[in-house]
Amino acid sequence: MLRKLTELGIEYERFEHEPAMTMEICRRVGSGTGLKHCKNLFLTNKRGTEFYLVLLGDDKPFRTSSVSRQLGSSRLSFATEVQLESILGLTEGSVSITGLLNDKDHIVHAALDSDLLKEEKLLIHPNINTASLAVRTQDILKFIISLGYDYKLIEAEKENK
């Protein structure tokens, strides 16, 4: 995965840390960097025939009805651990846009919250949850496109406080 970033001329800074299984831990990890972690959701439709990797800002809740509508899919829910492992080669807690490297059949659709594009850099996992990479947001888009994927921008709702 890091080799692919290097091949594409994508610069990154790597941070090692405790396993980050929750967004609370990710926020703690990123607190000293001034950067946002992405919330990475591996979702499937009701029948389990379509798969989506959705990136939201760490401050955005997942509203299934809104995201499903914007992606033109039946009600989305989290894919199973078996689906995650077999399609993206990842384990729960390690979901990342970099997992698209492992989608050999190109069946996953990528979607990003449009607010993420306002960030110069984001923190993403390098397919494991014991490290994070600070990567320019435009380079994340470059990475997605280099793998032959399109991506859809969505408008995730902000948290009601």
Short mmCIF file of C-alpha atoms in Angstrom, two decimals:
data_model
loop_
_atom_site.label_atom_id
_atom_site.label_comp_id
_atom_site.label_asym_id
_atom_site.label_seq_id
_atom_site.Cartn_x
_atom_site.Cartn_y
_atom_site.Cartn_z
CA MET A 1 0.00 0.00 0.00
CA LEU A 2 2.78 2.44 0.88
CA ARG A 3 4.58 1.38 -2.29
CA LYS A 4 1.54 2.47 -4.34
CA LEU A 5 1.53 5.89 -2.69
CA THR A 6 5.23 6.27 -3.43
CA GLU A 7 4.73 5.17 -7.05
CA LEU A 8 2.09 7.89 -7.43
CA GLY A 9 4.38 10.52 -5.91
CA ILE A 10 2.05 10.90 -2.93
CA GLU A 11 3.81 12.20 0.16
CA TYR A 12 2.66 11.12 3.58
CA GLU A 13 3.68 11.33 7.20
CA ARG A 14 3.20 8.16 9.24
CA PHE A 15 2.12 8.12 12.90
CA GLU A 16 2.31 4.90 14.92
CA HIS A 17 -0.21 4.58 17.77
CA GLU A 18 -2.31 2.25 19.88
CA PRO A 19 -5.00 0.28 18.00
CA ALA A 20 -7.66 2.82 17.03
CA MET A 21 -10.91 0.86 17.07
CA THR A 22 -13.17 3.87 17.65
CA MET A 23 -13.43 7.44 16.43
CA GLU A 24 -12.73 8.64 19.97
CA ILE A 25 -9.32 6.99 19.85
CA CYS A 26 -8.71 8.34 16.33
CA ARG A 27 -9.51 11.86 17.54
CA ARG A 28 -7.04 11.45 20.39
CA VAL A 29 -4.37 10.22 17.96
CA GLY A 30 -4.97 13.16 15.64
CA SER A 31 -5.31 15.80 18.34
CA GLY A 32 -1.67 16.88 18.18
CA THR A 33 -1.60 17.07 14.37
CA GLY A 34 -4.42 19.54 13.76
CA LEU A 35 -5.77 17.12 11.15
CA LYS A 36 -9.08 15.27 10.89
CA HIS A 37 -9.41 11.52 10.72
CA CYS A 38 -11.84 10.14 8.19
CA LYS A 39 -14.70 8.02 9.39
CA ASN A 40 -14.56 5.06 6.97
CA LEU A 41 -17.73 3.05 6.51
CA PHE A 42 -17.94 -0.16 4.50
CA LEU A 43 -21.59 -0.48 3.61
CA THR A 44 -23.84 -2.77 1.63
CA ASN A 45 -27.36 -2.56 0.30
CA LYS A 46 -30.23 -4.59 1.73
CA ARG A 47 -29.56 -7.58 -0.55
CA GLY A 48 -25.77 -7.53 -0.11
CA THR A 49 -25.20 -7.05 -3.84
CA GLU A 50 -23.72 -3.53 -3.87
CA PHE A 51 -20.86 -2.27 -1.69
CA TYR A 52 -19.82 1.25 -0.76
CA LEU A 53 -16.79 2.71 0.97
CA VAL A 54 -17.98 6.01 2.41
CA LEU A 55 -15.65 8.59 3.96
CA LEU A 56 -17.15 11.09 6.37
CA GLY A 57 -15.53 13.70 8.56
CA ASP A 58 -14.99 12.46 12.08
CA ASP A 59 -17.59 15.00 13.24
CA LYS A 60 -20.35 13.74 10.95
CA PRO A 61 -22.86 11.09 12.01
CA PHE A 62 -23.85 8.32 9.62
CA ARG A 63 -27.48 8.88 8.66
CA THR A 64 -28.35 5.81 6.64
CA SER A 65 -31.45 7.28 4.99
CA SER A 66 -29.61 10.38 3.77
CA VAL A 67 -26.52 8.54 2.54
CA SER A 68 -28.62 5.78 0.93
CA ARG A 69 -30.72 8.35 -0.93
CA GLN A 70 -27.68 10.23 -2.20
CA LEU A 71 -26.04 7.05 -3.42
CA GLY A 72 -29.25 5.85 -5.08
CA SER A 73 -29.28 2.61 -3.14
CA SER A 74 -31.74 0.74 -1.01
CA ARG A 75 -31.25 1.25 2.70
CA LEU A 76 -27.54 0.81 3.42
CA SER A 77 -26.14 -0.93 6.46
CA PHE A 78 -22.71 -2.06 7.58
CA ALA A 79 -21.24 -4.94 5.59
CA THR A 80 -20.33 -8.05 7.55
CA GLU A 81 -16.82 -8.83 8.77
CA VAL A 82 -16.70 -11.68 6.24
CA GLN A 83 -17.58 -9.30 3.38
CA LEU A 84 -15.03 -6.77 4.61
CA GLU A 85 -12.30 -9.41 4.71
CA SER A 86 -13.17 -11.06 1.40
CA ILE A 87 -13.65 -7.84 -0.62
CA LEU A 88 -11.22 -5.34 0.91
CA GLY A 89 -8.89 -7.70 2.77
CA LEU A 90 -9.41 -5.67 5.95
CA THR A 91 -10.50 -6.35 9.49
CA GLU A 92 -13.03 -4.41 11.53
CA GLY A 93 -11.49 -1.19 12.83
CA SER A 94 -9.03 -0.96 9.92
CA VAL A 95 -11.38 0.19 7.16
CA SER A 96 -9.69 2.77 4.96
CA ILE A 97 -9.83 4.15 1.45
CA THR A 98 -6.51 2.38 0.91
CA GLY A 99 -8.40 -0.92 1.11
CA LEU A 100 -9.56 -0.31 -2.46
CA LEU A 101 -6.17 -1.75 -3.47
CA ASN A 102 -7.52 -5.15 -2.42
CA ASP A 103 -10.83 -4.94 -4.32
CA LYS A 104 -9.69 -7.17 -7.17
CA ASP A 105 -13.12 -7.21 -8.86
CA HIS A 106 -13.71 -3.44 -8.57
CA ILE A 107 -17.14 -3.94 -7.01
CA VAL A 108 -16.90 -1.23 -4.36
CA HIS A 109 -18.25 2.28 -4.99
CA ALA A 110 -16.37 5.14 -3.31
CA ALA A 111 -18.11 8.17 -1.81
CA LEU A 112 -16.79 11.13 0.16
CA ASP A 113 -18.49 13.81 2.16
CA SER A 114 -17.92 17.04 0.22
CA ASP A 115 -16.80 18.84 3.40
CA LEU A 116 -13.67 16.66 3.43
CA LEU A 117 -12.48 18.50 0.32
CA LYS A 118 -12.17 21.66 2.42
CA GLU A 119 -9.37 20.04 4.42
CA GLU A 120 -5.82 20.38 3.10
CA LYS A 121 -4.80 17.05 4.64
CA LEU A 122 -6.57 14.14 6.29
CA LEU A 123 -5.49 11.26 8.49
CA ILE A 124 -6.21 7.83 7.05
CA HIS A 125 -5.29 4.30 8.11
CA PRO A 126 -2.79 2.39 5.94
CA ASN A 127 -4.99 -0.76 6.06
CA ILE A 128 -4.15 -1.28 9.74
CA ASN A 129 -5.43 0.57 12.79
CA THR A 130 -2.10 0.93 14.61
CA ALA A 131 -0.90 3.68 12.30
CA SER A 132 -2.26 6.75 10.55
CA LEU A 133 -1.02 8.60 7.51
CA ALA A 134 -1.30 12.36 7.01
CA VAL A 135 -2.05 12.73 3.31
CA ARG A 136 -3.09 15.70 1.20
CA THR A 137 -6.80 15.45 0.44
CA GLN A 138 -6.19 15.98 -3.28
CA ASP A 139 -3.74 13.07 -3.18
CA ILE A 140 -6.42 10.82 -1.70
CA LEU A 141 -8.58 11.64 -4.73
CA LYS A 142 -5.57 10.99 -6.99
CA PHE A 143 -5.13 7.59 -5.30
CA ILE A 144 -8.78 6.64 -5.86
CA ILE A 145 -8.67 7.63 -9.52
CA SER A 146 -5.33 5.86 -10.08
CA LEU A 147 -6.99 2.58 -9.10
CA GLY A 148 -9.67 3.08 -11.74
CA TYR A 149 -12.46 4.17 -9.42
CA ASP A 150 -14.83 7.06 -9.72
CA TYR A 151 -16.07 8.64 -6.54
CA LYS A 152 -19.28 10.37 -5.64
CA LEU A 153 -19.48 13.42 -3.42
CA ILE A 154 -22.24 13.40 -0.84
CA GLU A 155 -23.50 15.95 1.65
CA ALA A 156 -23.38 14.37 5.10
CA GLU A 157 -25.50 16.07 7.72
CA LYS A 158 -23.80 17.74 10.65
CA GLU A 159 -24.25 16.45 14.17
CA ASN A 160 -27.14 18.06 16.05
CA LYS A 161 -25.81 19.46 19.31
#
